[in-house]
Amino acid sequence: MPYGRRAALQKAALGIGVLLAGTTGARAQGRELRLLMLGDSITAGYGLARGEGPPARIEALLREKGRNVRLLDAGVSGDTTAGGRARLEWALADRPDAVIVALGGNDALRGLTPAQMRTNLTAILDGLAARNIPTLLAGMIAPPNLGAEYGREFAAVFSDLAAARPQIVFYPFLLEGVAGEPTLNQPDRIHPNPRGAQVLAERLLPAIETLLDRVASSPAG
């Protein structure tokens, strides 16, 4: 390859590298986005040390990718969708730019009806939509001991709500890749251990990045 052409290509490649670095740096240095995670004990990091729960792991992964995002941990152990609905206004006091709704597990554990869960999640999602807050809905799966019919109705709540709201980001199962794996869960076989929380965060990350990309284009953003 002639020297002049090779030098030109090297210069162009260098320019692209600088441009990409500048873009990443600009994103990292931009306004800090606030991402609220409304959930239960999974979100709250039950049984984990501070900084080991899903919100902390998600924030760390986002910052590693150059995204200036602060996770607002709104997880309350034992909370059902009714509890999340009741404290939604309080949870929004920090004016998040986007919200992850990760509730439903305790509804199943307490044997509450899928119809009740549907009503509560509908109210939560409608409340967020009314405020033009980009939202990610993370689904849950009912324990098999509650029966196949209950399990189908339970799962359908999440898929139906997502189908009716194409503007939200849908992640079908919050514990995908973690549930049922002994090495990723605490002895209770319900709550992720530190490694499980990391896997949860890694798997959820692409959907969260899709959510964050919608912040700038939303009326609230």
XYZ file of N, CA, C and O in Angstrom, residues 33-114:
328
model
N -28.781 10.938 35.041
C -30.142 10.440 34.958
C -30.469 9.653 36.211
O -29.632 8.935 36.757
N -31.696 9.776 36.667
C -32.151 9.075 37.862
C -33.081 7.936 37.434
O -34.125 8.183 36.826
N -32.688 6.725 37.760
C -33.454 5.539 37.400
C -33.987 4.889 38.671
O -33.223 4.410 39.504
N -35.295 4.881 38.809
C -35.948 4.324 39.990
C -36.286 2.855 39.767
O -36.833 2.489 38.727
N -35.979 2.008 40.742
C -36.354 0.595 40.677
C -37.359 0.320 41.781
O -37.019 0.259 42.964
N -38.621 0.202 41.381
C -39.725 -0.022 42.312
C -39.938 -1.521 42.450
O -40.407 -2.178 41.515
N -39.589 -2.068 43.612
C -39.664 -3.515 43.739
C -39.835 -3.989 45.165
O -40.234 -3.230 46.059
N -39.501 -5.258 45.363
C -39.658 -5.893 46.668
C -38.287 -6.281 47.218
O -37.311 -5.558 47.024
N -38.203 -7.442 47.895
C -36.947 -7.835 48.521
C -35.842 -8.133 47.514
O -34.660 -8.015 47.842
N -36.200 -8.525 46.301
C -35.177 -8.756 45.276
C -34.469 -7.442 44.975
O -33.236 -7.363 44.949
N -35.253 -6.395 44.776
C -34.685 -5.064 44.535
C -33.931 -4.561 45.757
O -32.851 -3.965 45.640
N -34.506 -4.782 46.938
C -33.906 -4.288 48.180
C -32.621 -5.013 48.545
O -31.904 -4.593 49.458
N -32.319 -6.109 47.854
C -31.091 -6.842 48.141
C -31.146 -7.582 49.462
O -30.171 -7.577 50.232
N -32.254 -8.238 49.705
C -32.428 -8.986 50.953
C -31.273 -9.964 51.166
O -30.894 -10.715 50.273
N -30.683 -9.927 52.364
C -29.607 -10.834 52.711
C -28.251 -10.468 52.136
O -27.273 -11.197 52.351
N -28.159 -9.344 51.452
C -26.899 -8.930 50.828
C -26.326 -7.705 51.527
O -27.060 -6.906 52.120
N -25.028 -7.559 51.434
C -24.373 -6.375 51.984
C -24.689 -5.168 51.119
O -25.069 -5.292 49.959
N -24.522 -4.003 51.693
C -24.751 -2.773 50.942
C -23.845 -2.749 49.716
O -22.657 -3.012 49.785
N -24.424 -2.468 48.584
C -23.652 -2.426 47.348
C -23.655 -3.721 46.576
O -23.097 -3.788 45.477
N -24.283 -4.774 47.139
C -24.314 -6.058 46.451
C -25.647 -6.335 45.764
O -25.748 -7.288 44.992
N -26.684 -5.546 46.055
C -28.005 -5.779 45.488
C -28.093 -5.384 44.024
O -27.209 -4.706 43.480
N -29.175 -5.786 43.358
C -29.340 -5.469 41.932
C -29.208 -3.987 41.585
O -28.525 -3.669 40.598
N -29.828 -3.049 42.323
C -29.679 -1.642 41.935
C -28.225 -1.182 41.896
O -27.798 -0.504 40.951
N -27.450 -1.559 42.907
C -26.043 -1.156 42.946
C -25.256 -1.788 41.809
O -24.397 -1.140 41.188
N -25.553 -3.051 41.514
C -24.837 -3.731 40.439
C -25.218 -3.148 39.078
O -24.378 -3.015 38.188
N -26.488 -2.802 38.904
C -26.936 -2.182 37.652
C -26.261 -0.832 37.458
O -25.767 -0.515 36.368
N -26.222 -0.029 38.515
C -25.582 1.284 38.414
C -24.116 1.141 38.040
O -23.607 1.881 37.179
N -23.428 0.197 38.650
C -22.005 0.001 38.349
C -21.803 -0.389 36.888
O -20.894 0.120 36.211
N -22.643 -1.277 36.385
C -22.526 -1.706 34.991
C -22.802 -0.556 34.031
O -22.119 -0.405 33.007
N -23.794 0.260 34.344
C -24.115 1.396 33.480
C -22.976 2.407 33.455
O -22.627 2.946 32.397
N -22.378 2.651 34.604
C -21.267 3.611 34.657
C -20.036 3.063 33.939
O -19.286 3.817 33.324
N -19.850 1.748 33.996
C -18.748 1.144 33.243
C -18.935 1.363 31.744
O -17.956 1.440 30.993
N -20.172 1.474 31.314
C -20.465 1.681 29.895
C -20.553 3.164 29.537
O -20.965 3.523 28.435
N -20.190 4.016 30.484
C -20.161 5.443 30.210
C -21.474 6.166 30.390
O -21.620 7.302 29.941
N -22.434 5.523 31.035
C -23.739 6.159 31.265
C -23.783 6.759 32.662
O -23.553 6.057 33.652
N -24.087 8.034 32.718
C -24.141 8.761 33.980
C -25.525 8.568 34.596
O -26.431 9.389 34.417
N -25.697 7.462 35.305
C -27.005 7.082 35.841
C -26.883 6.761 37.328
O -25.958 6.059 37.751
N -27.827 7.274 38.098
C -27.906 6.941 39.520
C -29.159 6.118 39.764
O -30.257 6.521 39.392
N -28.994 4.957 40.371
C -30.128 4.088 40.677
C -30.761 4.505 42.000
O -30.071 4.674 43.011
N -32.058 4.671 41.978
C -32.824 4.978 43.180
C -33.486 3.678 43.628
O -34.375 3.164 42.954
N -33.030 3.140 44.748
C -33.515 1.855 45.240
C -34.828 2.049 45.996
O -34.851 2.521 47.122
N -35.927 1.660 45.351
C -37.252 1.733 45.985
C -37.779 0.328 46.209
O -38.931 0.021 45.907
N -36.911 -0.530 46.729
C -37.307 -1.888 47.039
C -37.692 -2.021 48.493
O -36.968 -1.566 49.376
N -38.810 -2.635 48.761
C -39.288 -2.869 50.128
C -39.580 -4.361 50.281
O -40.437 -4.905 49.587
N -38.854 -5.009 51.189
C -39.044 -6.441 51.398
C -40.481 -6.756 51.796
O -41.059 -6.076 52.643
N -41.040 -7.773 51.171
C -42.398 -8.192 51.468
C -43.470 -7.450 50.710
O -44.657 -7.773 50.835
N -43.077 -6.462 49.918
C -44.070 -5.640 49.236
C -44.762 -6.412 48.108
O -44.127 -7.158 47.355
N -46.062 -6.203 47.996
C -46.852 -6.734 46.887
C -47.078 -5.611 45.884
O -46.647 -4.472 46.098
N -47.787 -5.914 44.810
C -48.113 -4.858 43.851
C -49.016 -3.806 44.506
O -48.940 -2.627 44.153
N -49.830 -4.230 45.471
C -50.676 -3.263 46.184
C -49.816 -2.292 46.986
O -50.088 -1.085 47.021
N -48.756 -2.813 47.599
C -47.854 -1.953 48.353
C -47.123 -0.989 47.447
O -46.961 0.193 47.773
N -46.661 -1.482 46.306
C -45.982 -0.612 45.358
C -46.901 0.476 44.844
O -46.493 1.626 44.675
N -48.139 0.103 44.602
C -49.129 1.088 44.149
C -49.350 2.153 45.213
O -49.420 3.351 44.899
N -49.438 1.743 46.461
C -49.721 2.676 47.549
C -48.593 3.681 47.768
O -48.837 4.819 48.175
N -47.358 3.274 47.495
C -46.232 4.180 47.752
C -45.632 4.777 46.482
O -44.531 5.344 46.523
N -46.341 4.673 45.382
C -45.815 5.199 44.127
C -45.519 6.697 44.212
O -44.453 7.150 43.794
N -46.462 7.464 44.755
C -46.263 8.918 44.842
C -45.008 9.241 45.647
O -44.217 10.105 45.271
N -44.843 8.544 46.772
C -43.658 8.765 47.604
C -42.395 8.407 46.837
O -41.382 9.118 46.892
N -42.430 7.294 46.121
C -41.251 6.837 45.394
C -40.851 7.809 44.285
O -39.673 7.895 43.922
N -41.817 8.539 43.757
C -41.535 9.481 42.665
C -41.092 10.852 43.162
O -40.857 11.756 42.358
N -40.943 10.999 44.467
C -40.566 12.301 45.026
C -39.200 12.771 44.532
O -38.947 13.975 44.451
N -38.307 11.839 44.205
C -36.979 12.199 43.699
C -36.970 12.492 42.208
O -35.910 12.660 41.619
N -38.140 12.533 41.605
C -38.308 12.889 40.205
C -37.403 12.058 39.284
O -36.524 12.584 38.588
N -37.620 10.743 39.247
C -36.799 9.897 38.367
C -37.067 10.182 36.903
O -38.167 10.588 36.515
N -36.046 9.949 36.092
C -36.182 10.117 34.647
C -36.788 8.876 33.999
O -37.360 8.951 32.907
N -36.661 7.741 34.666
C -37.206 6.474 34.164
C -37.439 5.557 35.353
O -36.848 5.745 36.423
N -38.295 4.554 35.155
C -38.667 3.670 36.256
C -38.667 2.212 35.797
O -39.141 1.896 34.704
N -38.129 1.346 36.647
C -38.247 -0.101 36.477
C -39.285 -0.581 37.475
O -39.147 -0.344 38.681
N -40.329 -1.245 37.010
C -41.351 -1.818 37.888
C -41.053 -3.304 38.014
O -41.134 -4.048 37.030
N -40.659 -3.737 39.215
C -40.248 -5.128 39.441
C -40.998 -5.694 40.642
O -40.410 -5.960 41.691
N -42.292 -5.855 40.482
C -43.152 -6.337 41.559
C -43.945 -7.566 41.094
O -44.043 -7.827 39.901
N -44.506 -8.280 42.054
C -45.363 -9.411 41.707
C -44.999 -10.702 42.405
O -45.854 -11.564 42.614
N -43.736 -10.856 42.779
C -43.309 -12.087 43.415
C -44.064 -12.391 44.697
O -44.473 -13.536 44.942
N -44.274 -11.378 45.528
C -44.971 -11.591 46.794
C -46.473 -11.803 46.600
O -47.120 -12.432 47.440
N -47.018 -11.301 45.503
C -48.425 -11.587 45.197
C -48.605 -13.093 45.038
O -49.570 -13.679 45.548
N -47.652 -13.722 44.330
C -47.736 -15.167 44.129
C -47.487 -15.917 45.427
O -48.205 -16.872 45.752
N -46.460 -15.500 46.173
C -46.132 -16.198 47.414
C -47.282 -16.139 48.413
O -47.449 -17.052 49.232
N -48.088 -15.101 48.341
C -49.226 -14.965 49.253
C -50.521 -15.498 48.641
O -51.580 -15.430 49.257
N -50.418 -16.003 47.423
C -51.591 -16.577 46.789
C -52.654 -15.569 46.415
O -53.835 -15.908 46.280
N -52.251 -14.310 46.209
C -53.217 -13.287 45.788
C -53.624 -13.552 44.341
O -52.863 -14.129 43.556
N -54.800 -13.125 43.974
C -55.303 -13.439 42.642
C -54.583 -12.631 41.566
O -54.220 -11.468 41.782
N -54.382 -13.228 40.395
C -53.804 -12.483 39.281
C -54.640 -11.243 38.939
O -54.090 -10.233 38.495
